[in-house]
Structure formats: C-alpha cells, structure tokens
Short mmCIF file of C-alpha atoms in Angstrom, two decimals:
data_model
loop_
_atom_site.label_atom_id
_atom_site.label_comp_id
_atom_site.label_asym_id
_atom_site.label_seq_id
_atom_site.Cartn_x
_atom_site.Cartn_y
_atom_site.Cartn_z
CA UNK A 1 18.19 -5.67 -13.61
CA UNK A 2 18.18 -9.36 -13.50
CA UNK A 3 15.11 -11.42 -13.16
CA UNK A 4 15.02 -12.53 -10.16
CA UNK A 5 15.31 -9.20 -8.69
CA UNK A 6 12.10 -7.98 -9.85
CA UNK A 7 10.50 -10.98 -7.38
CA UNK A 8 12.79 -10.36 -4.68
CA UNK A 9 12.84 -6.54 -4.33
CA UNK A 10 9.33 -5.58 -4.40
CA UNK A 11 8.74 -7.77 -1.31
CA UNK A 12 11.11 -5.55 0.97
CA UNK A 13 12.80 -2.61 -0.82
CA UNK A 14 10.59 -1.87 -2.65
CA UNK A 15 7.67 -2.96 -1.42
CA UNK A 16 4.49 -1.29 -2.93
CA UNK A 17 2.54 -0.23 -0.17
CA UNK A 18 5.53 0.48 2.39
CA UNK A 19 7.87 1.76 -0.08
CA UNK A 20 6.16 2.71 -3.38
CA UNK A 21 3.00 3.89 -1.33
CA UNK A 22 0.52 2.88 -3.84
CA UNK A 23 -2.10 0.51 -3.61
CA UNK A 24 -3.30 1.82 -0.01
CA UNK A 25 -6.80 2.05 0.20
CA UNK A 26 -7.58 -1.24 -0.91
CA UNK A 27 -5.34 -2.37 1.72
CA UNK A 28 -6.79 -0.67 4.27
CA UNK A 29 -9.91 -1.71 3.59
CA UNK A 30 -10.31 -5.26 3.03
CA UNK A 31 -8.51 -6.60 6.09
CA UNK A 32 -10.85 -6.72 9.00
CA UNK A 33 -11.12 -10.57 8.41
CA UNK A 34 -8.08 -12.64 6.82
CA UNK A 35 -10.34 -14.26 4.57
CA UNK A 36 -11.03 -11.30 2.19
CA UNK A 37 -7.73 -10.05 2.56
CA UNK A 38 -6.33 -13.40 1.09
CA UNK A 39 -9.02 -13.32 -1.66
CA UNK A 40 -8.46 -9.75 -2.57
CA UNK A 41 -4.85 -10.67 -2.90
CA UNK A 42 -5.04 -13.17 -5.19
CA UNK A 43 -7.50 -11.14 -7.16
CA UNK A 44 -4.68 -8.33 -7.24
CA UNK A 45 -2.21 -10.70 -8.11
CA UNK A 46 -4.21 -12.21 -11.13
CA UNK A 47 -5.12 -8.75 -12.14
CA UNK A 48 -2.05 -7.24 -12.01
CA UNK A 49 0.13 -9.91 -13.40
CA UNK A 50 -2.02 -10.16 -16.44
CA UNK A 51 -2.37 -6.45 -17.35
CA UNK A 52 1.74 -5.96 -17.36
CA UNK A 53 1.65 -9.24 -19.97
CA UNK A 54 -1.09 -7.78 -22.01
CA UNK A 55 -0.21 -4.19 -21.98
CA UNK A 56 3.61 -5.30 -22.65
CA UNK A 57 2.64 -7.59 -25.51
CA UNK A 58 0.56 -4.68 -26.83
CA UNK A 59 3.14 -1.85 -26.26
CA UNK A 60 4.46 -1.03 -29.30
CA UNK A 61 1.24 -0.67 -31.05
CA UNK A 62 -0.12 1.94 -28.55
CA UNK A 63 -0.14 5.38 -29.28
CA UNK A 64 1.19 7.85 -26.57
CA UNK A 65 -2.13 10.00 -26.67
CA UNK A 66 -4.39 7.69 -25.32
CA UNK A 67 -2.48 4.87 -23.67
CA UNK A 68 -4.35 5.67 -19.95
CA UNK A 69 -7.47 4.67 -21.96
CA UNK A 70 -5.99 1.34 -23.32
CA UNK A 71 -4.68 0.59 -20.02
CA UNK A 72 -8.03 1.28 -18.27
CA UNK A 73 -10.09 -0.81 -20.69
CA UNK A 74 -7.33 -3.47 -20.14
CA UNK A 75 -7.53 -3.28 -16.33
CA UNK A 76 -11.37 -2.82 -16.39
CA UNK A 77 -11.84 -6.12 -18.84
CA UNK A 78 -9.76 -8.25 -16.29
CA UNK A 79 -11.47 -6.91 -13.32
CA UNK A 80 -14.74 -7.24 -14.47
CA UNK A 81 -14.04 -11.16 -15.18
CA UNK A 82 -11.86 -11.49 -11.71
CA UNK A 83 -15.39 -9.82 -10.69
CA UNK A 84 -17.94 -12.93 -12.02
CA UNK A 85 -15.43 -15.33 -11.61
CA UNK A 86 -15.44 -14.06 -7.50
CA UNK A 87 -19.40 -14.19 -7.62
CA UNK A 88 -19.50 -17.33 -8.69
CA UNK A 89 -17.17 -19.23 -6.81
CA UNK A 90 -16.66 -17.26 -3.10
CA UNK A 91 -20.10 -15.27 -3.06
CA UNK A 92 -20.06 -14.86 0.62
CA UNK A 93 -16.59 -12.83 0.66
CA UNK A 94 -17.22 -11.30 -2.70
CA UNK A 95 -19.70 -9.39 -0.80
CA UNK A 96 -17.78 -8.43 1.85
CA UNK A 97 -15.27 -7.03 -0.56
CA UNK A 98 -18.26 -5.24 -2.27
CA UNK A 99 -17.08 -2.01 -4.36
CA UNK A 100 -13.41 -2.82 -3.51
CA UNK A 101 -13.12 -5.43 -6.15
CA UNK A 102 -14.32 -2.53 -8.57
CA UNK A 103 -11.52 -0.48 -7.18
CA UNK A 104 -9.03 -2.97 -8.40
CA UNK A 105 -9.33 -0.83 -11.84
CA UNK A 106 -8.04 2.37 -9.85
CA UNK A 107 -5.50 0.31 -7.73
CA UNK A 108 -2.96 2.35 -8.16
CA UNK A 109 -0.16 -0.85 -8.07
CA UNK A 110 -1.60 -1.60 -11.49
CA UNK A 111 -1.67 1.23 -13.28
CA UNK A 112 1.64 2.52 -11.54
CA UNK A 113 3.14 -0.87 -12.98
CA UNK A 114 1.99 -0.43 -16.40
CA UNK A 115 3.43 2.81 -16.87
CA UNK A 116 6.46 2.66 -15.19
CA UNK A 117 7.63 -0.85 -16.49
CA UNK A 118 4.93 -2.83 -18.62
CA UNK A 119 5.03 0.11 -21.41
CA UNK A 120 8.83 0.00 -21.89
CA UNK A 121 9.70 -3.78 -21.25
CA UNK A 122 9.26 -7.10 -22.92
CA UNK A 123 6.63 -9.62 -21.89
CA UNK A 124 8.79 -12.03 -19.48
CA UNK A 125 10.14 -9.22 -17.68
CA UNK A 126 6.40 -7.65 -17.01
CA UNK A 127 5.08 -11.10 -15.45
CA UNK A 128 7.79 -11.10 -13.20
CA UNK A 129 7.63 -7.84 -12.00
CA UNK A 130 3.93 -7.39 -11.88
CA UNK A 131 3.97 -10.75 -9.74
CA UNK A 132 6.43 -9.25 -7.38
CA UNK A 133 4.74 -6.61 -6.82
CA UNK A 134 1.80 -8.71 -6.42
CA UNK A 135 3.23 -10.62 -3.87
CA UNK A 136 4.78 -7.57 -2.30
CA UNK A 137 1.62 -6.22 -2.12
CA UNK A 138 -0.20 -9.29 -0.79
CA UNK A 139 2.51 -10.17 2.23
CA UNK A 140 1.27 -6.55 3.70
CA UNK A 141 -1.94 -7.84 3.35
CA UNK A 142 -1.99 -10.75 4.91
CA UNK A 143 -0.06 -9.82 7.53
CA UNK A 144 -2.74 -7.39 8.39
CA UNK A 145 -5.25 -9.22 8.55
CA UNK A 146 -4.02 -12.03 10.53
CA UNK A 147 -3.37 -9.29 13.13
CA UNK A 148 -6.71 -7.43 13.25
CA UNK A 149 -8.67 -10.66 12.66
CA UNK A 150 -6.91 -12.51 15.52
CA UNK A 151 -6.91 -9.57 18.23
CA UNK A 152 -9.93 -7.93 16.74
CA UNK A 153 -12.69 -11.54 17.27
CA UNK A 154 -10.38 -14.10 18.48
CA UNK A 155 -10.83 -16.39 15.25
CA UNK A 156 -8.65 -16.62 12.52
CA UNK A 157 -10.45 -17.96 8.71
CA UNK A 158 -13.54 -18.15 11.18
CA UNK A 159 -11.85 -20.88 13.11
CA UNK A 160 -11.93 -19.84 16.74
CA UNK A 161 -8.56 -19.52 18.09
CA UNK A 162 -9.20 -17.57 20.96
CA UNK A 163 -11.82 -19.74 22.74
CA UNK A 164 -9.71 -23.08 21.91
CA UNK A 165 -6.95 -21.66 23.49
CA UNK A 166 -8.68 -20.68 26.89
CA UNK A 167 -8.30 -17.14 26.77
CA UNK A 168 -11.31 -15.87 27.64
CA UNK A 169 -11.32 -17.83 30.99
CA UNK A 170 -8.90 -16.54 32.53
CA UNK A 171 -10.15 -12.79 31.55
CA UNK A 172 -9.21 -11.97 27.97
CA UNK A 173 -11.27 -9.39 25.77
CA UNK A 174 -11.41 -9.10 22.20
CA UNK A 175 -9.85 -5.71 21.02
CA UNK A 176 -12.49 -4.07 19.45
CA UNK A 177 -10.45 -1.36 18.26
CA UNK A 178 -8.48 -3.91 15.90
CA UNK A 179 -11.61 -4.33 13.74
CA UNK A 180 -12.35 -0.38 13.35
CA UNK A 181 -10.83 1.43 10.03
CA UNK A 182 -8.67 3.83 11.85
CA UNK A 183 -6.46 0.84 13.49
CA UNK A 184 -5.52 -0.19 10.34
CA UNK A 185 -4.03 3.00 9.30
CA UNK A 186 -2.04 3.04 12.52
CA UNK A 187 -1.07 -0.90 11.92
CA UNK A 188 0.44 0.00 8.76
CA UNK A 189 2.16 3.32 10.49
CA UNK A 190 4.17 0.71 12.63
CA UNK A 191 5.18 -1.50 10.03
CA UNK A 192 6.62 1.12 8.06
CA UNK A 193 8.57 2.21 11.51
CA UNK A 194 10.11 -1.31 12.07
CA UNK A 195 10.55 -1.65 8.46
CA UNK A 196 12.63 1.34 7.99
CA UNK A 197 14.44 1.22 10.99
CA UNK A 198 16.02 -2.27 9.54
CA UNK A 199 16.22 -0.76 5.94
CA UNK A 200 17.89 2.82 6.57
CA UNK A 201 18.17 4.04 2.96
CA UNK A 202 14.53 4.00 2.95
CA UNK A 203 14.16 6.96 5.84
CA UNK A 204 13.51 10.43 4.43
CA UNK B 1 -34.47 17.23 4.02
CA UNK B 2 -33.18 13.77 2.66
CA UNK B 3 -31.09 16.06 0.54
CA UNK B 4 -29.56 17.46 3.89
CA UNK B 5 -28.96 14.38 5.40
CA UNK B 6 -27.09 12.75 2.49
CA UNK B 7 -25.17 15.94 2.10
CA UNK B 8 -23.86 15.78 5.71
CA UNK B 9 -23.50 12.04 5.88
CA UNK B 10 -21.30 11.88 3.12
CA UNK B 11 -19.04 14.72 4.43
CA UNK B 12 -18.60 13.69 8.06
CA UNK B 13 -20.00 9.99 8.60
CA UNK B 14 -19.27 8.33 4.89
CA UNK B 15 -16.09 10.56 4.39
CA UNK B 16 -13.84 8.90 1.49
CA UNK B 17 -10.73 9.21 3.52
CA UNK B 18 -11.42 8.04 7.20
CA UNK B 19 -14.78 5.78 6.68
CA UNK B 20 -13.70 4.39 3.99
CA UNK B 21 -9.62 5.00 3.06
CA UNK B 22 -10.76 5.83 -0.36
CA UNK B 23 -8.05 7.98 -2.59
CA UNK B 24 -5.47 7.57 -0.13
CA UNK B 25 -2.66 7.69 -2.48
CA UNK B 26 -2.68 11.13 -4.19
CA UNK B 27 -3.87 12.18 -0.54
CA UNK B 28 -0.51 10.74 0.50
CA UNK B 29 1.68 12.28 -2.03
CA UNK B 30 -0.14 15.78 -2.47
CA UNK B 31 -0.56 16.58 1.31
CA UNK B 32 2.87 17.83 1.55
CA UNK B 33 1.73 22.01 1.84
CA UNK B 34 -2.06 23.34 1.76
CA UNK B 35 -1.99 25.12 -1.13
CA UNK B 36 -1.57 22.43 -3.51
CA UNK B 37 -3.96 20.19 -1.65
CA UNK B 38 -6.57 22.75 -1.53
CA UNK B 39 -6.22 22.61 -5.71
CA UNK B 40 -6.65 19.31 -5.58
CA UNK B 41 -9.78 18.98 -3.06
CA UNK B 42 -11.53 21.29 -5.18
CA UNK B 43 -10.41 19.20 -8.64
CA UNK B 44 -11.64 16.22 -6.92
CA UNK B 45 -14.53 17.94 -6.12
CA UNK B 46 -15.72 19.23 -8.97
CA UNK B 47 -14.84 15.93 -11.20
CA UNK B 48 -17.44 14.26 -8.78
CA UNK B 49 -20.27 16.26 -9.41
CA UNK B 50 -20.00 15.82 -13.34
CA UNK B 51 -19.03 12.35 -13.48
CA UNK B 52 -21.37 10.83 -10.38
CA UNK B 53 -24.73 11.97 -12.20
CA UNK B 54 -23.89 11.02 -15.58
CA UNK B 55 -23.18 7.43 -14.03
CA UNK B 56 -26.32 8.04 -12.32
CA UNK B 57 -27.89 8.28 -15.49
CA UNK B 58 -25.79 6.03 -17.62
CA UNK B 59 -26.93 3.43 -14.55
CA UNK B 60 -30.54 3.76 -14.26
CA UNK B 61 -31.16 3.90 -18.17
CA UNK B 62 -29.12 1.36 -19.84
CA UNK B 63 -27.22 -0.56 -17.01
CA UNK B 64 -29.42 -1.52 -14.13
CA UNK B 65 -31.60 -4.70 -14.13
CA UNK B 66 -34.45 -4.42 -16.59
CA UNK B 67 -33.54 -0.72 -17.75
CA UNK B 68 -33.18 -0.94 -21.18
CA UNK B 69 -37.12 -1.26 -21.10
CA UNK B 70 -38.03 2.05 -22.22
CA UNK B 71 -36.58 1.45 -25.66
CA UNK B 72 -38.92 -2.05 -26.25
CA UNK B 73 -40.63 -4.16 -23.79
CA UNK B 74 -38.59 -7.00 -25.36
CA UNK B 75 -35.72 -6.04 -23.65
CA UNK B 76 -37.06 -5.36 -20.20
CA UNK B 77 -35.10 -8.66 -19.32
CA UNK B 78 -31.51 -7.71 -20.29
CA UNK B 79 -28.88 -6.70 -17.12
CA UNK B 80 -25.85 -5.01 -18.21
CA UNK B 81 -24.88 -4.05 -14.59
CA UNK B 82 -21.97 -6.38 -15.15
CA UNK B 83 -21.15 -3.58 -17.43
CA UNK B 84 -20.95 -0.62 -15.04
CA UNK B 85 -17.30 -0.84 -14.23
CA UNK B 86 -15.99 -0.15 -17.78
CA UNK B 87 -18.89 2.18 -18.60
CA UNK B 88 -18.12 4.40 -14.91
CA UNK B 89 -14.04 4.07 -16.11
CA UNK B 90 -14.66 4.95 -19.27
CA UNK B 91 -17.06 8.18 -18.35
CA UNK B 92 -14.61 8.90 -15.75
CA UNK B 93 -11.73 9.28 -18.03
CA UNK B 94 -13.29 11.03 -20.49
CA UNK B 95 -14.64 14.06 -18.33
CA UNK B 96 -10.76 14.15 -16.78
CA UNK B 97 -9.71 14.54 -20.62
CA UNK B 98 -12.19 17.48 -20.66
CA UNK B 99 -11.37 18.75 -17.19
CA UNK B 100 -7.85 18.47 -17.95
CA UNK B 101 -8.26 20.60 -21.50
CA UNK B 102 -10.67 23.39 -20.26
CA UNK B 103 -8.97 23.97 -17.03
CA UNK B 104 -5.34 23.99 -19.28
CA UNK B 105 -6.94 27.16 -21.10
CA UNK B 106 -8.57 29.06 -18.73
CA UNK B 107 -6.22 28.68 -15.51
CA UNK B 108 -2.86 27.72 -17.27
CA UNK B 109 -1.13 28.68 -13.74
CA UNK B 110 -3.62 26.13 -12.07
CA UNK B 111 -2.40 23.43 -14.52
CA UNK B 112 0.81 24.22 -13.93
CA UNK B 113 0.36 23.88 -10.28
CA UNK B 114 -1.38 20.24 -10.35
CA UNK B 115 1.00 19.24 -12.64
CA UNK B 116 0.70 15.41 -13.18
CA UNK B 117 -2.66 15.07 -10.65
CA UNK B 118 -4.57 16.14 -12.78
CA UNK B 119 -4.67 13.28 -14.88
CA UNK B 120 -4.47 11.12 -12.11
CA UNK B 121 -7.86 11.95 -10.84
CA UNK B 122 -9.15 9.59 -13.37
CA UNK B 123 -7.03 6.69 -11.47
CA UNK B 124 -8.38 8.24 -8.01
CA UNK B 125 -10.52 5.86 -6.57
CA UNK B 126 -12.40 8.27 -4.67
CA UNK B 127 -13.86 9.20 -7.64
CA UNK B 128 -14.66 5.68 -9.23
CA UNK B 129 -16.34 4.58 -5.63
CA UNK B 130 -18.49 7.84 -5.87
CA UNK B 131 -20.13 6.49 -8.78
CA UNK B 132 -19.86 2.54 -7.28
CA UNK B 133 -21.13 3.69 -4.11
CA UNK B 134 -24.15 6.18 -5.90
CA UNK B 135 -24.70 2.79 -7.76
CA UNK B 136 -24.92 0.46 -4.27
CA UNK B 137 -27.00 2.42 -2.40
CA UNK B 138 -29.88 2.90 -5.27
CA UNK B 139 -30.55 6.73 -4.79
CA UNK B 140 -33.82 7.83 -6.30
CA UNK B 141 -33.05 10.63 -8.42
CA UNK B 142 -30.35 12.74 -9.63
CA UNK B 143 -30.90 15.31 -7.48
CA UNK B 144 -29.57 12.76 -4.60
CA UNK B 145 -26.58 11.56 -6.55
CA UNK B 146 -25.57 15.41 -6.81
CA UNK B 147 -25.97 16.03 -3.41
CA UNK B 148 -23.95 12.76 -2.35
CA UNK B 149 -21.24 13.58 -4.55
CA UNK B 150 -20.97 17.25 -3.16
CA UNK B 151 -20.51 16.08 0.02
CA UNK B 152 -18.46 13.20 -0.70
CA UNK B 153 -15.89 15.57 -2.77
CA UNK B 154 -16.52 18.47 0.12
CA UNK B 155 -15.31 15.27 2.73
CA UNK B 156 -12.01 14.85 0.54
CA UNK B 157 -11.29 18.15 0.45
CA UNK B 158 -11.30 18.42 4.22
CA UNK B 159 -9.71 15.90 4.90
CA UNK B 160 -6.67 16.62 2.54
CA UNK B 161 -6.58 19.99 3.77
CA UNK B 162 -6.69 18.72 7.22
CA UNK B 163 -3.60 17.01 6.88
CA UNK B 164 -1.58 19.22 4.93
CA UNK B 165 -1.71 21.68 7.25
CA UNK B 166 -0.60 19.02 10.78
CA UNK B 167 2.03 18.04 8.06
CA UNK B 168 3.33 21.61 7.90
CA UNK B 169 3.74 21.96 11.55
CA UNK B 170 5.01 18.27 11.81
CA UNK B 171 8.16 19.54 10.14
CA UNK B 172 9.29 21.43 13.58
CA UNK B 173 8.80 18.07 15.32
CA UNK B 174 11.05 15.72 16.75
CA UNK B 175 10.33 12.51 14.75
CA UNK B 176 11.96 9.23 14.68
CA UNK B 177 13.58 9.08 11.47
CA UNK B 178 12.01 5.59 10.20
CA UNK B 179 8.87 7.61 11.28
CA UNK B 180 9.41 10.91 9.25
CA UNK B 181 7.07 11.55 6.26
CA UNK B 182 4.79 8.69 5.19
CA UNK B 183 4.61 6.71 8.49
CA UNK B 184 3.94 9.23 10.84
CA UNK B 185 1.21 10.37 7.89
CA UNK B 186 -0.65 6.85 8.41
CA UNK B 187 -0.71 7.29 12.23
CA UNK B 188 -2.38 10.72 12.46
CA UNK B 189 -4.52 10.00 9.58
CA UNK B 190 -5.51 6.51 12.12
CA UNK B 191 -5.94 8.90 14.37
CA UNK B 192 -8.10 11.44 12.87
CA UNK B 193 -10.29 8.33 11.85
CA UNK B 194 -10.93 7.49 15.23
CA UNK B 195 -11.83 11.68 15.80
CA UNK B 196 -14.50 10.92 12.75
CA UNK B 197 -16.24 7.80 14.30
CA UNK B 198 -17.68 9.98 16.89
CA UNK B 199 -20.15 11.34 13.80
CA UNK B 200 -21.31 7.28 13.28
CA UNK B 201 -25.17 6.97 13.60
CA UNK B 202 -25.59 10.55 13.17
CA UNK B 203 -28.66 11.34 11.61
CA UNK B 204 -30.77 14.57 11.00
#
C-alpha cells in the first residue's frame, strides 16, 4: 500500500466512522456546537497519531500477552496530557466535552488502529495512517456540527449567522430538534445513505 | 429511596446508549441476533458492578482532592484526580482479564459464544464512563455507585436487546441498499432516542 493511500482512503473508503464504524459515540456526542467538535478533533488527531508512532516504535519489544495493557497505558498517558493541556488553554469547551475527553482512551479508532496496523508496521507508515484516520474521522465531525450548530441556534463558532442574515424576520425558527442527541444519530444515518449510494462496493 | 431513583434514572433517563451514545460500537457490531446481544448486556452488566465501586473506592481514598488524608495530615493537600483515567483503565482491564479467565472455565460455551467481545469490554466506553460519570456526579457512598451501575448496565442491556430484535425483523424489509445494515441501524437507534426523551425530568 503506498503512502499516500493511507491519507487518502480513510477519508472516503474507508472512512472510520462511515465505513470502519468505530469511533461513534464520541462522535455523536460532542457535536451540538462546532466548537467542541473541532477541539475534540484535534484532540483525536494528536492522540491517535501519536499512539500508532509510539506503539509502532515500541512493537517489537511487546509481548503478545499483555499488549492491550501497553496500549492502554500508552493511550491513557497521551490522553491524560491532551486532558491538562485542554484545561489549560480552552477551559470553557473542555468542559463542555467533560468525560468525553476521558473516552478518548476507549475511542475505539485508536485502539482499532494500533492493533490492526501500528503493531505490525514501521513508524512512518503508522503516522500516516493514524493521521488519516484522524482526519477521516474529524471531516465527519465537523461536518456535523456545522449542521446541528447552524440549524439547531442559528450561530455558527457563537457568531450569529442566523440573525445577520435576516432570517428570523421574515419567520424562521431555530430547529430545536438539531441540538437533541437522537438527531445526530439520524444525521449520521443519512450520510452513510448518500455516501454509499456514490460508493457501491460499500453496500451490504 | 435515593437508591430507587438513581436506579431508574440511570436505566431510562441517563441510559448509556440513547442519553448519552455511550458503547455504541460493540452495540453496532453485536446487535445482529438477540441471543448474542443478550450475552453481551449481561457481560456488560456485570463488569459494571465490579469495576464502578472499586473506582468508587480507588476515587474517594487515594484520588479525589485532599483524600490521601487519612494516611497523614501532611498530605491532606495532594490531588491525584489527574490520575483517575489511568487508575479507572487500568482497574478496568484488569477485572476483564479476570472476567475473561473465570467465565473461560466455568461457561466455556459462553466464551465461545462472545468470542472476541469479551475482551473488548475493557475498550467499551460504556464501561469507562460508568466509573467517569460515578466520579462527576460525587455519589455519597458505595451503596449509590452500585445502584447507578446496575441500572446503567440494566439500560445497555435493553437497549442492545431492543435493537437486535427490530434488526431481526428488519431483514424481511424492503431497504434501500446504501441503507441496509449499519445506516438504517443509526436511524432507528435516532429514533428510539427520541422514544427515551419522553422519560427526561422524570423523577420519583
């Protein structure tokens, strides 16, 4: 597999939540507002990227019986410092995100990575691929968010879009719906219908 | 009667799956027939209620602000709550280990069954928010953190179970291919959120 496939294929063919289905609940959760879904995707970049370097640099010297364990105190030691270093400097969203910054540890993009690819190939290779699926992961994201933010309180970063535009003048409503759990669920259920009706192989 | 009302919160109002999207990938990937997700609910289950009071414990004795103070008063000053992630990963792991070996001799034809999920339940982030959320809402005692992790694990279970069994009769339905199997998943599970909101504010 060449390099610069393990960029380019996690964004669409194999994309981690659409294809892959991992990494979900995190997804889900986090994108009321774009702000903390762009956070937590840089967080789940960092993390993610990181860990396949580490646990590929370390691979060889791990012994089959307990390699979850080395990968969990891996993932845990990154996420704990992605953790302090989101306290310190964006305290106001690190509070939104709460427990799902925790949950990094259990995403299961990152472990999923570090077994299936980190633990058999070298170091270059496992940046590259953990940063594809990073950015895989954070396109869905963002994506999100922009949607349920914008129909969901008319603003997008905060900035109020809606009202600047005029909308409510004439009549329009925010869609409170957009901001509630379930709609994410069903957001997500409709990108995975357009996405696989352009990418046939992918239908079951 | 606090007891009662975190036990019913946690499976109807609080539920990991539809409040919260919390272990969504294994309930993905298991939900396929009832009988296996039953297996799973009730492994899920049962590795809350070990793992959620030891954290408990683990928490309010050597992690939380100031708790190291019955050892000396010197060290009434010392927070290791940045800590608690690797310590609750750590735990978590560990009692899977044991799960994993006990249930492996007594019910080989369970382990069989599970197959590779049962390890996963360490990665299940269900189970690491039971112990992040036991730790965010400060209950008093143990006998709470029991109680919320019953009911949180009870939630799972019905919910995966719930699922399974509209996946079984989806199969006689006329889907959209690009919709078949994981999409159509997200939009009933969306929609089953939505059912679950009508419990919000409920209180005994």
């Amino acid at each position: 597999m060449k390099n610069i496939d393990l960029i380019k294929l996690p964004f669409s063919k194999e994309n981690p939540i659409l294809v892959q289905v991992l990494g979900v609940c995190s997804c889900l959760a986090v994108t009321a507002q774009l702000k903390p879904a762009v956070v937590m995707s840089l967080s789940v970049i960092v993390v993610v990227t990181l860990a396949n370097l580490i646990v590929s640099l370390l691979r060889n010297t791990i012994p089959p019986r307990i390699r979850i364990i080395v990968q969990l105190v891996v993932v845990s030691t990154l996420v704990v410092l992605v953790d302090q270093v989101l306290k310190a400097y964006v305290y106001d969203v690190s509070k939104q995100l709460s427990v799902f910054v925790g949950l990094i540890i259990t995403n299961c993009i990152v472990m999923g990575r570090l077994e299936a690819f980190a633990m058999v190939q070298k170091p270059w290779p496992s940046v590259l691929d953990g940063l594809g699926n990073g950015l895989g992961y954070s396109v869905i994201l963002i994506a999100l968010g922009f949607v349920r933010e914008l129909f969901g309180s008319g603003t997008l970063w905060g900035y109020p879009v809606m009202e600047k535009l005029g909308l409510y003048e004439i009549g329009y409503e925010n869609n409170g719906l957009m901001i509630m759990p379930p709609m994410a669920l069903i957001l997500v259920g409709l990108i995975i219908w357009w996405h696989r009706s352009r990418n046939k192989d992918l239908c079951e | 009667m606090e007891y009662v009302n975190i036990f019913i919160k946690s499976i109807f109002v609080d539920n990991m799956i539809f409040a919260f999207f919390l272990g969504m990938c294994s309930y993905l990937a298991v939900s396929k027939t009832v009988k296996t997700s039953a297996g799973l609910g009730i492994a899920v289950t049962f590795v809350l209620i070990i793992t959620v009071p030891i954290n408990f414990l683990l928490n309010k004795y050597f992690l939380a602000d100031g708790a190291l103070a019955w050892i000396s008063p010197s060290l009434a000053e010392v927070d290791l709550s940045f800590l608690s992630l690797i310590m609750f990963i750590a735990v978590i792991a560990a009692i899977v280990q044991m799960v994993e070996m006990v249930v492996e001799k007594f019910s080989p034809a369970l382990y069989n069954s599970l197959g590779i999920f049962l390890p996963l339940i360490a990665v299940n982030c269900a189970v690491m928010s039971g112990s992040l959320f036991m730790q965010e809402r400060g209950y008093q005692n143990i006998g709470e953190a029991t109680v919320f992790a019953l009911g949180s694990g009870i939630g799972w279970f019905l919910a995966i179970v719930a699922i399974a069994a509209i996946r079984e009769k989806l199969r006689y339905s006329h889907i959209p291919p690009a919709l078949r199997g994981v999409g159509i998943t997200f939009i009933i599970t969306g929609l089953m959120g939505l059912a679950f909101m009508s419990f919000m504010g409920f209180k005994l």
